[in-house]
Coordinates of C-alpha atoms and ligand atoms in Angstrom, one line a residue:
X1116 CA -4.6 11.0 27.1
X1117 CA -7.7 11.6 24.1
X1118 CA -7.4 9.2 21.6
X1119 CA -6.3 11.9 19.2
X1120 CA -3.4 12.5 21.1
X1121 CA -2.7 8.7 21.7
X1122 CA -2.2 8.6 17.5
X1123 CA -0.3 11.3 17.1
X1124 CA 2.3 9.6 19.7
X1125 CA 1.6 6.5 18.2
X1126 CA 2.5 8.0 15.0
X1127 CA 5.2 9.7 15.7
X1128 CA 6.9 6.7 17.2
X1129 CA 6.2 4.6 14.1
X1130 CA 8.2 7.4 12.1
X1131 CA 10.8 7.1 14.3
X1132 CA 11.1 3.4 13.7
X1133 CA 10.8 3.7 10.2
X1134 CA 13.5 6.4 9.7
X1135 CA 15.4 4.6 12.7
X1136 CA 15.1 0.7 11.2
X1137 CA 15.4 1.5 7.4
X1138 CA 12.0 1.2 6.5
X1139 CA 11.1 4.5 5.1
X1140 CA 13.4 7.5 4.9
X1141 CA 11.9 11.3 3.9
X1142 CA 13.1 12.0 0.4
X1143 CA 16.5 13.7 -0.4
X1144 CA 16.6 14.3 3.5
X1145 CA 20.2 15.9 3.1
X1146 CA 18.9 18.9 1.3
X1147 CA 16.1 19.5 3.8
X1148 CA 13.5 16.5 2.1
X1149 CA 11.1 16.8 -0.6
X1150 CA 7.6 17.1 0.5
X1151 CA 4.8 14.2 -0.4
X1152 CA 7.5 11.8 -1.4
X1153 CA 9.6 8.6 0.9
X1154 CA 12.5 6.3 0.4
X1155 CA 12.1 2.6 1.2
X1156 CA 15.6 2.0 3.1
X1157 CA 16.9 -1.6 3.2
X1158 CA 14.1 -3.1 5.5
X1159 CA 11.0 -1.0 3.7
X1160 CA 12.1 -2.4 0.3
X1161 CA 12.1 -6.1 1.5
X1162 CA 8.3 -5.4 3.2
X1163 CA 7.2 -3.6 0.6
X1164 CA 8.6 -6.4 -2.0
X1165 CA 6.8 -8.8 0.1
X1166 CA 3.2 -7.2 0.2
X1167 CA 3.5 -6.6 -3.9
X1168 CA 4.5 -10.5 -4.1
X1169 CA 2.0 -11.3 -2.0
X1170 CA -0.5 -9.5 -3.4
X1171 CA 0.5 -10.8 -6.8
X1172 CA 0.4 -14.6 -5.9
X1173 CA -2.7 -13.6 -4.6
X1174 CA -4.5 -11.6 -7.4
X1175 CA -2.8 -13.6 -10.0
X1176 CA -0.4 -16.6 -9.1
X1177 CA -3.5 -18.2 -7.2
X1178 CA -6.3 -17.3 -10.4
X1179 CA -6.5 -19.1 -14.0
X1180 CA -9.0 -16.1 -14.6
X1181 CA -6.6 -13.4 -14.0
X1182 CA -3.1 -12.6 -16.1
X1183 CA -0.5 -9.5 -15.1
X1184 CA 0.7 -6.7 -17.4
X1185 CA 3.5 -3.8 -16.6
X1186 CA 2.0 -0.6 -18.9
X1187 CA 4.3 2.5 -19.1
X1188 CA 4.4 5.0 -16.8
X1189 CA 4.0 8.0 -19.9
X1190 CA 1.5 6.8 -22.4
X1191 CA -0.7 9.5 -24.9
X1192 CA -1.9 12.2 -23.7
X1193 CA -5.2 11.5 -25.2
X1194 CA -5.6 8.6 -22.8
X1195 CA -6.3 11.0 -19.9
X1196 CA -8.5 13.2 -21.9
X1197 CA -10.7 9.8 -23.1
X1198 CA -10.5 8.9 -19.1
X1199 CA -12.1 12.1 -17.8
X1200 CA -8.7 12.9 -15.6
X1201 CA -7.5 16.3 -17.6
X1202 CA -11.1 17.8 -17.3
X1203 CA -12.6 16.0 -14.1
X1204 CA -9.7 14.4 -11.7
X1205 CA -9.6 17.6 -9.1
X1206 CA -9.2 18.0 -5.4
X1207 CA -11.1 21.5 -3.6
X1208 CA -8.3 23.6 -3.1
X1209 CA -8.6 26.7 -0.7
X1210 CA -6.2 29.3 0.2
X1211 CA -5.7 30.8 3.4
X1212 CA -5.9 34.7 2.5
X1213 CA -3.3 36.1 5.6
X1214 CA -0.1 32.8 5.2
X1215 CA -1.1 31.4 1.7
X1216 CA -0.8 28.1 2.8
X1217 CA -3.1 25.9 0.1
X1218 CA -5.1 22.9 2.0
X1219 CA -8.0 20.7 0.6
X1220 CA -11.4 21.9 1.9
X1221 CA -12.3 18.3 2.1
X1222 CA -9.6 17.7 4.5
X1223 CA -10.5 21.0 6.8
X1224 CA -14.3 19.9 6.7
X1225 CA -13.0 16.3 7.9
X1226 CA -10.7 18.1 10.9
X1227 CA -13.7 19.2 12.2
X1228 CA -15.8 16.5 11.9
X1229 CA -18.1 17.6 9.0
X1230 CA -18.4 14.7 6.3
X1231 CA -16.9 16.3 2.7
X1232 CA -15.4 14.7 0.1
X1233 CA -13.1 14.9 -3.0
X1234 CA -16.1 14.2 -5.6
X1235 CA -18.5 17.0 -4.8
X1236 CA -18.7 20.3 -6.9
X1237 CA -17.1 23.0 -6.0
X1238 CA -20.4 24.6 -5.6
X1239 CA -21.4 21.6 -2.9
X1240 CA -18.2 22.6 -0.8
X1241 CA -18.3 26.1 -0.9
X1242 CA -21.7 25.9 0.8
X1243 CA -20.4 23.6 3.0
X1244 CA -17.5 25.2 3.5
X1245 CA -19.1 28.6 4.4
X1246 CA -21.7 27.1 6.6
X1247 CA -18.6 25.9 9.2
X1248 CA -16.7 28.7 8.6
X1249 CA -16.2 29.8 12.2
X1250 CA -14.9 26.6 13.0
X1251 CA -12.3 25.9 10.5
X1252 CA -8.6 27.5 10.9
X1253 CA -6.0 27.5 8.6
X1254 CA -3.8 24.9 9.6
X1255 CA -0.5 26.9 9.2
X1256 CA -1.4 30.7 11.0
X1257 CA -4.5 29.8 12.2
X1258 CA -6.6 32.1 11.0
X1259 CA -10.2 32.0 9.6
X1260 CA -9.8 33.5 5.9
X1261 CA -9.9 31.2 2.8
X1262 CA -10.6 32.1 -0.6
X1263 CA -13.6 29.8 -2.4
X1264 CA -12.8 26.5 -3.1
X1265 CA -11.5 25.7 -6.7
X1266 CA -10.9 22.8 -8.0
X1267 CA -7.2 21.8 -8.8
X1268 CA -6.3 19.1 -10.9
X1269 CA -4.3 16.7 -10.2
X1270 CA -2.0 15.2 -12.9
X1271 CA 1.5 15.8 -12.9
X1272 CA 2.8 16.9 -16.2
X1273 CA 6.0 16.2 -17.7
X1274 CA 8.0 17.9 -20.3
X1275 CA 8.8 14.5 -22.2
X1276 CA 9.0 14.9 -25.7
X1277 CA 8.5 18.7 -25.6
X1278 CA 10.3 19.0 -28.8
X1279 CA 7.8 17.4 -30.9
X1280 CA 4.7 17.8 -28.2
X1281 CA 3.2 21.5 -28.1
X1282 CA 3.1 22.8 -24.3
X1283 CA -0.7 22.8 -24.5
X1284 CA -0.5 19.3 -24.8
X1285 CA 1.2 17.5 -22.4
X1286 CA 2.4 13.9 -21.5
X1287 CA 0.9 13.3 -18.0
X1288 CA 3.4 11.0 -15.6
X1289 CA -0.1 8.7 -14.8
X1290 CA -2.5 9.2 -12.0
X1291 CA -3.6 5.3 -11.3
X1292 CA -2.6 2.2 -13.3
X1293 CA -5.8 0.9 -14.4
X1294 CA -5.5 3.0 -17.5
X1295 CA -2.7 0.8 -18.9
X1296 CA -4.8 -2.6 -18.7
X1297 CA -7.6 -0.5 -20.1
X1298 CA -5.9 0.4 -23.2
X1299 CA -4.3 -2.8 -23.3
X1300 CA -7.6 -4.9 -22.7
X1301 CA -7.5 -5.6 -26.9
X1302 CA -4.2 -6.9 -27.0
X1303 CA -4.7 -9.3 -24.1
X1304 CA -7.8 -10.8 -24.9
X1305 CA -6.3 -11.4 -28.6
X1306 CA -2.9 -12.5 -27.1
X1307 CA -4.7 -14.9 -24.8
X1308 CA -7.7 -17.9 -24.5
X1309 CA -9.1 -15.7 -22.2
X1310 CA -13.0 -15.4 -21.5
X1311 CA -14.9 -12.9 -19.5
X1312 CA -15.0 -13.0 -16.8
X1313 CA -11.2 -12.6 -16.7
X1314 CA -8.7 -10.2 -14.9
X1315 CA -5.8 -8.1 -15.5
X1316 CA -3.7 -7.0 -13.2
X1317 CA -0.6 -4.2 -12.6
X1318 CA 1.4 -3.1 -10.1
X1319 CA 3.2 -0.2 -10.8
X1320 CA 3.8 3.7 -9.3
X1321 CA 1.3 7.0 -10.1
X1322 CA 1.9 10.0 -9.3
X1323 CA -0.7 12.8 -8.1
X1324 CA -0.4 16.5 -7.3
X1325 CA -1.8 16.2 -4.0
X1326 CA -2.3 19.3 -2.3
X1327 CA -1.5 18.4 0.9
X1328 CA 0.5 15.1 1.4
X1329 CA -0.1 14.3 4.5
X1330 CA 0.3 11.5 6.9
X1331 CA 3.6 9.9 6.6
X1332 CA 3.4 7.3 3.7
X1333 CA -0.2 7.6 3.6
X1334 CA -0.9 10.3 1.0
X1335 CA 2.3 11.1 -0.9
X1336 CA 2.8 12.8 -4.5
X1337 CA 4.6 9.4 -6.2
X1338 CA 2.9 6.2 -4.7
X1339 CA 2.8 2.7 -6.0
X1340 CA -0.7 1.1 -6.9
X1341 CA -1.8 -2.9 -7.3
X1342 CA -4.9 -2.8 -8.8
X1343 CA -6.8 -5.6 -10.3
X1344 CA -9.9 -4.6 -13.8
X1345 CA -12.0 -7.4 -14.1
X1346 CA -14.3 -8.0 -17.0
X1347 CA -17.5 -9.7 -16.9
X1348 CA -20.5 -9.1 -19.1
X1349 CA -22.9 -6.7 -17.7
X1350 CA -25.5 -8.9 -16.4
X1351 CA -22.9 -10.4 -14.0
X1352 CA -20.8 -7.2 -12.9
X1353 CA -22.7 -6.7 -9.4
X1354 CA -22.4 -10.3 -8.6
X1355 CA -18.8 -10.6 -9.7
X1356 CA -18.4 -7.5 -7.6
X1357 CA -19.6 -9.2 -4.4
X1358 CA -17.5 -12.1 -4.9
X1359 CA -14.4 -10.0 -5.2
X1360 CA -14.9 -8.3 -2.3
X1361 CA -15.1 -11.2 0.0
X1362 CA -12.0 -11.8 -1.9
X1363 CA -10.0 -8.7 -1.3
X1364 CA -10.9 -8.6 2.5
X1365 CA -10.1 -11.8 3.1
X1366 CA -6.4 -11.1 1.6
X1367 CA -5.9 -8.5 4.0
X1368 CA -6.7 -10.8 6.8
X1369 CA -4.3 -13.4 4.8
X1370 CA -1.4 -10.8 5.1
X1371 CA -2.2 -10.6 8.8
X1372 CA -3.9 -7.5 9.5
X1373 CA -6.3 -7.9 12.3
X1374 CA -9.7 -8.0 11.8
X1375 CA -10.9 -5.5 14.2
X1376 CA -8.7 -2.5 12.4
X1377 CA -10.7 -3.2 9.1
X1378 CA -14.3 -2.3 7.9
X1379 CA -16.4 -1.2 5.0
X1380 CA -17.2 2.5 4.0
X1381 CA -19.8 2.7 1.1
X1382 CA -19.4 5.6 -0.9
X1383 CA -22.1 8.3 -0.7
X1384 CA -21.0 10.2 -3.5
X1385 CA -20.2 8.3 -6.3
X1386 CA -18.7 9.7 -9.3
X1387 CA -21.1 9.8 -12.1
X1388 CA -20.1 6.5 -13.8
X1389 CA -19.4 4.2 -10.4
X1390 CA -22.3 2.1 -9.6
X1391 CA -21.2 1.1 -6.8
X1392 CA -18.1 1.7 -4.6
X1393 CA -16.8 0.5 -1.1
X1394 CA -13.6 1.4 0.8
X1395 CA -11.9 -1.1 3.1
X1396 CA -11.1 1.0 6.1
X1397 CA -7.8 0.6 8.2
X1398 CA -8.1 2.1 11.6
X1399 CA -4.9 4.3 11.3
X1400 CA -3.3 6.0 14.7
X1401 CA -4.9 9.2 12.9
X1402 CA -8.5 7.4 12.5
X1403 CA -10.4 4.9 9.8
X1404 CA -9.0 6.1 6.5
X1405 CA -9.4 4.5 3.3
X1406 CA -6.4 1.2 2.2
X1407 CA -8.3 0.0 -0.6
X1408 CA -11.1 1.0 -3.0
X1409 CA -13.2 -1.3 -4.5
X1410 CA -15.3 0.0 -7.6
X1411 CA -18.2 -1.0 -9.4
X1412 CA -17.3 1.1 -13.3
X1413 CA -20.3 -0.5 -15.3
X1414 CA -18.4 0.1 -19.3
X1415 CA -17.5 3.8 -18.7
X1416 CA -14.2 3.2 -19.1
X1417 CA -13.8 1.1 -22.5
X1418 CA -16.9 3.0 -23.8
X1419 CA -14.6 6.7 -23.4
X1420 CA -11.5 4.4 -24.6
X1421 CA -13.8 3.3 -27.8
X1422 CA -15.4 6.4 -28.8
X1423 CA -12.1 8.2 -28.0
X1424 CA -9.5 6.2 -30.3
X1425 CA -12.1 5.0 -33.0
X1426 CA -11.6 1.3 -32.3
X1427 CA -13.9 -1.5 -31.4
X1428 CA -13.7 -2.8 -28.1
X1429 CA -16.5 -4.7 -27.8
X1430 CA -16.1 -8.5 -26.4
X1431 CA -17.9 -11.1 -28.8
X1432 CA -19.4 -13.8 -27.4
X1433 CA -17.6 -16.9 -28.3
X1434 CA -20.7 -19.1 -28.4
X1435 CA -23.9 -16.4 -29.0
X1436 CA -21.6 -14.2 -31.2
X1437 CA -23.3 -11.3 -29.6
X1438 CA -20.8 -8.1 -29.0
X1439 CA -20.7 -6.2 -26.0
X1440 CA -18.5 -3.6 -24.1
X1441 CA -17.7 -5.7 -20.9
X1442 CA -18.6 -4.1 -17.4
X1443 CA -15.7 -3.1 -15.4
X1444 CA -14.9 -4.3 -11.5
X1445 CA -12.0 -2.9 -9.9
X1446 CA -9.5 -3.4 -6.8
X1447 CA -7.3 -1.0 -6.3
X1448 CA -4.8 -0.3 -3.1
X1449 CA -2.0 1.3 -2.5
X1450 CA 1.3 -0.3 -1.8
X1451 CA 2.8 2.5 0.6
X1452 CA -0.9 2.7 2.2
X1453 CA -0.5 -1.2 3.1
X1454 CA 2.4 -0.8 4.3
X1455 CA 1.8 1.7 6.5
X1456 CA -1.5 -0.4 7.6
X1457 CA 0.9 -3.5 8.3
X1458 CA 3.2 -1.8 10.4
X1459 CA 0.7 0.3 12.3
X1460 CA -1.3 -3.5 13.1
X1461 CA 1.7 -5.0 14.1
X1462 CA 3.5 -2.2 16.7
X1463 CA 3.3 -3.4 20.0
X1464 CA 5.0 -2.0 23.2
X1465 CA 5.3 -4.5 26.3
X1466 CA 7.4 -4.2 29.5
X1467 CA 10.0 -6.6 30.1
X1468 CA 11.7 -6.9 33.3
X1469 CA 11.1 -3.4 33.7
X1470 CA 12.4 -1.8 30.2
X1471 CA 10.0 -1.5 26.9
X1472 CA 10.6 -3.4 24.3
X1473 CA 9.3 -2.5 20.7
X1474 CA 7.9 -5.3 18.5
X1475 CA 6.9 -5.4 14.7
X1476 CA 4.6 -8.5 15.3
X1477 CA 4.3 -8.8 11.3
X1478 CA 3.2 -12.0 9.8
X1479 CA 5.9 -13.9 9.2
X1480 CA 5.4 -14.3 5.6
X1481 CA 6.3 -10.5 4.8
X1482 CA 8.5 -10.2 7.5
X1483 CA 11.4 -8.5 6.0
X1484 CA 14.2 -10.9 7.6
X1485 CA 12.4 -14.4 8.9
X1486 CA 15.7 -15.9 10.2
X1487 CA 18.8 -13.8 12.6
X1488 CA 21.8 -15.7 13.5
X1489 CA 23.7 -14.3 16.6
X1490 CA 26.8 -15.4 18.1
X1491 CA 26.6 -14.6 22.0
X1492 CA 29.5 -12.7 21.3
X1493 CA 31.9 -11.3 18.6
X1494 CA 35.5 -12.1 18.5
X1495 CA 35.3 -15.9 19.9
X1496 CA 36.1 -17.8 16.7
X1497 CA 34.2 -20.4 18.1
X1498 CA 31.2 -18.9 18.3
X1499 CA 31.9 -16.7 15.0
X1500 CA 32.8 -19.3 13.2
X1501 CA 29.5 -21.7 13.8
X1502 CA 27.3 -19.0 13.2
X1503 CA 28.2 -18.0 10.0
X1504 CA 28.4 -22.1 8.5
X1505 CA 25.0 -21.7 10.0
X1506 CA 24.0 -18.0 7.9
X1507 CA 25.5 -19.9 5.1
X1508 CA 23.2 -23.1 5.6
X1509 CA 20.0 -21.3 6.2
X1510 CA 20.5 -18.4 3.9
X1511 CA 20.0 -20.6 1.1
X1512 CA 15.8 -21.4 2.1
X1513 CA 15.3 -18.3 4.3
X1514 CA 16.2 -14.4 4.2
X1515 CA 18.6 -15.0 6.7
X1516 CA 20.6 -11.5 9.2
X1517 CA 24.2 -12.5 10.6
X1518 CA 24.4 -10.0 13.1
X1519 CA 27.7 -9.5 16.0
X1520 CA 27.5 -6.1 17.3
X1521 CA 26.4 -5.1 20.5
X1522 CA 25.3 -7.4 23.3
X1523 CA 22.8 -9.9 22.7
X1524 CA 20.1 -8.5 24.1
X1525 CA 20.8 -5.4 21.9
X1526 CA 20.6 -7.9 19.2
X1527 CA 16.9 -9.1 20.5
X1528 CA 15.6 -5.6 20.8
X1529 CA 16.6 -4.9 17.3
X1530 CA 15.6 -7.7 15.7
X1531 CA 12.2 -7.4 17.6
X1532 CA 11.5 -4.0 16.1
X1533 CA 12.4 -5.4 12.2
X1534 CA 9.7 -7.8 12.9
X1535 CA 12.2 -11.0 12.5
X1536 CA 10.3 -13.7 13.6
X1537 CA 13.6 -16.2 14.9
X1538 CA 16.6 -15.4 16.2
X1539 CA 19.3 -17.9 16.5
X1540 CA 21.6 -17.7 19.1
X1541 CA 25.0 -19.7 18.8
X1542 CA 26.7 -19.9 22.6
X1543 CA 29.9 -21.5 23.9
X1544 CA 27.7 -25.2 24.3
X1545 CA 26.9 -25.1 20.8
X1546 CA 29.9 -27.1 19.6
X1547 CA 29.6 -29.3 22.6
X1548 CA 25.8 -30.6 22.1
X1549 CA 25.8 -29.5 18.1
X1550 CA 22.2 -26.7 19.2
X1551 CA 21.5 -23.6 19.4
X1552 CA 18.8 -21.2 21.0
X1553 CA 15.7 -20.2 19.3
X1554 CA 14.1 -17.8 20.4
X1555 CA 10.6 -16.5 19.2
X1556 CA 9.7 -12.7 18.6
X1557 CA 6.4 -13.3 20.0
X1558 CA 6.6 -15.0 23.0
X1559 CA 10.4 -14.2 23.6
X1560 CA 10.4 -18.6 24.8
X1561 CA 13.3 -19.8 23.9
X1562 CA 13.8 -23.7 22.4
X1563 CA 16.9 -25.7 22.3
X1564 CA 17.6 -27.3 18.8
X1565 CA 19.8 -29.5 17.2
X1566 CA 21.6 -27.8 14.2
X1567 CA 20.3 -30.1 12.2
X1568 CA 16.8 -29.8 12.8
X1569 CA 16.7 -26.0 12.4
X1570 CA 15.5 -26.0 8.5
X1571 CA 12.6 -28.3 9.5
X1572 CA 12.2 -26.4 12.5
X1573 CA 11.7 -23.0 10.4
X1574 CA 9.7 -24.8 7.6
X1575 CA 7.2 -25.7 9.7
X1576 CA 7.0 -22.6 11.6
X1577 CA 7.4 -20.2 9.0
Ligands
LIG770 N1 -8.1 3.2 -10.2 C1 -8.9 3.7 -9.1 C2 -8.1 4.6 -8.3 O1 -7.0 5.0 -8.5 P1 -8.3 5.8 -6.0 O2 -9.3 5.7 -4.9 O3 -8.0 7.2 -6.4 O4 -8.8 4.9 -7.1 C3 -7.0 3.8 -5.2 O5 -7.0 5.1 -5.5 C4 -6.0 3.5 -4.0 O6 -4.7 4.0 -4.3 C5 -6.4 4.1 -2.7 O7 -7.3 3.3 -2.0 C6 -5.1 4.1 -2.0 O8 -4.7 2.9 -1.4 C7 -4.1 4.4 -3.1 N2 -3.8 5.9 -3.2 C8 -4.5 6.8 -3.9 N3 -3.9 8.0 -3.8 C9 -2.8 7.8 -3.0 C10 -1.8 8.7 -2.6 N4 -1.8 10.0 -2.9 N5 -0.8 8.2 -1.8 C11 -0.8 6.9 -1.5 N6 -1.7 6.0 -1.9 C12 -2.7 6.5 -2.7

């Protein structure tokens, strides 16, 4: 099977285990879904709740150089003018002239393995564009018609507060975060003893007009961003830059992805303010694809803010006195497009006494339940009985599943596919020798322990 085919299976079956686990349901499914937008079920909001606290403890919990904020989703409309979004934050939009089906040119370049991005001018893909013309089909019909690529921007617009607001004028629902610490970087630097270099950080949705969301999770319409500004003065930024790098990669390796499905992708084109700019790459079933950006923004972004809203947001030097705008680093990833990376890393298939048996072999830090308790069977007191004193015990230091339908090895198989790292099995000897079974996700061994010992047991393997 070609590798392209192997991801699309692979794909497909992760969807499957999504939709068939409670991770991630399409949107509003019983009125025939709602295109570039997902549901976290019950198991997707306790992973995706455990990446953002990990990511959190990480960017911020672990720093004394870095605080949080939570900006609102609306803000001015003038913010996205000062930020360059209403005139410049565009995708290459083509249509295909015989279905009318709209795709990104960028994206039909990429499908046929010519190198195009989102940041050129219209003018660079067109020529592109009509230089690989006889090999590019429109995805839907198939034919080999577009109109010229245009650019299409990408904001969604709301109608919040259209009484007082003229049409013309818009409140945008935002594209990223980052524009909330921004226009916020006053108010925590007086509100603070902070000193550059110093952080801010937000998690927090955006929402993009994306012509084609496509990819599962990976590209959707509403999306949830963590994404770290740092401040430094502009001698330091590059070296700053370096450091947090080593930083960010290193916390994807600390969440468990592996390091053979990561690398760094520098930008070729960078837009006109970047000085630098690297992707981490995930290697997705559908290829490397950017998880996280990580941007070098020298002062663009204050300076716009500044010149836009009339105030001063230069940084004074507390010793020197001297004032200067502070040069911008950024980390930004998505939470969905983590997610998606976690789950992808950790899918494993093996053959057990001749059946398959699916595994989520996520760290077990973000696993969404760590601990399941399973009585051998259901409606034997005995064994009901003991298990849930022993949900009841555990629940209270881990997230803990009490689980009695189906046959036990049922149980497993599910559990296995959740990613729960444990599962504790209660049989008809428990009462007699006061132990149960414990039996590892990886491995599938299988330890006999005293009831007793089971939260030291978990604490040190967890
Ligand atoms: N503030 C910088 C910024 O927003 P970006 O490269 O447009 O930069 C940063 O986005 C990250 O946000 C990406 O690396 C990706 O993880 C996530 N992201 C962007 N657009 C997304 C979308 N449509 N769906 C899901 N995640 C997205």
């Amino acid at each position: 099977m070609s590798a392209e085919k192997n991801g699309q299976d692979l794909m497909k079956k992760i969807i499957s285990l999504c939709k068939r686990r409670g991770f991630v349901y399409p949107s509003s499914e019983i009125y025939g879904g709602f295109a570039g937008v997902y549901d976290f079920g019950p198991m997707g909001v306790e992973l995706a709740n455990n990446i953002k606290a990990h990511w959190w403890r990480v960017m911020v919990q672990n720093r004394s150089d870095i605080v949080g904020m939570d900006a609102g989703i609306f803000m001015n409309p003038k913010v996205w003018e000062a930020s360059g979004h209403v005139s410049g934050f565009s995708d290459p939009l083509v249509e295909c002239k015989n279905c009318h089906t709209r795709s990104r040119a960028d994206h039909l370049l990429e499908d046929v393995g010519v190198a195009a991005d989102e940041k050129m001018s219209d003018e660079e893909i067109n020529k592109i564009f009509s230089k690989n013309k006889d090999k590019i089909k429109c995805p839907k019909c198939g034919k080999q018609d577009f109109t010229d690529a245009k650019s299409f921007n990408l904001l969604v617009k709301s109608n919040l507060g259209d009484f007082t607001q003229s049409e013309a004028d818009p409140v945008y629902l935002r594209g990223e975060t980052c524009q909330g610490i921004y226009v916020n970087y006053k108010n925590v630097l007086d509100s603070t003893h902070l000193k550059l270099p110093f952080g801010i950080a937000q998690i927090g949705k955006a929402f993009r007009n994306e012509v084609t969301a496509r990819q599962f999770i990976f590209r959707t319409r509403e999306f949830e961003q963590m994404e770290m500004q740092y401040f430094t003065r502009p001698e330091n930024d590059m070296q700053e830059y370096e450091k947090l790098k080593e930083y960010r990669f290193n916390a994807l390796l600390d969440i468990g992805i592996k390091k053979e499905n990561l690398k760094w992708s520098k930008h070729e084109n960078l837009v006109f303010y970047a000085k630098e700019a690297y992707d981490i790459e995930f290697k997705y079933p559908f290829g490397w694809r950017e998880l996280e950006g990580i941007h070098a923004r020298g002062n663009y972004d204050l300076t716009q803010h500044s010149k836009a809203c009339g105030q001063d947001l230069d940084y004074q030097d507390p010793i020197t006195n001297e004032k200067f705008i502070p040069h911008i680093i950024e980390s930004s990833i998505g939470v969905g497009r983590l997610f998606l990376a976690v789950i992808a890393d950790a899918y494993e298939e093996e053959e057990v006494e001749g059946e398959m048996r699916v595994v989520l072999k996520i760290a077990p830090k973000i696993a969404p339940v760590k601990v399941a308790i399973l009585p051998l069977m259901k409606n034997k007191e005995e064994l009901t009985q003991k298990a849930k004193e022993i949900f009841e015990e555990l629940k209270m230091h881990f997230i803990c599943q009490y689980d009695e339908t189906q046959s036990i090895g049922k149980r497993y198989r599910r559990q296995d596919e959740i990613g729960t790292p444990y599962c504790v099995t209660i049989d008809f000897d428990s009462s007699k020798d006061n132990s149960v079974t414990v039996r590892d996700r990886d491995t599938m061994k299988q330890d006999r322990i005293k009831i007793d010992d089971l939260i030291n047991y978990f604490k040190n393997n967890l």
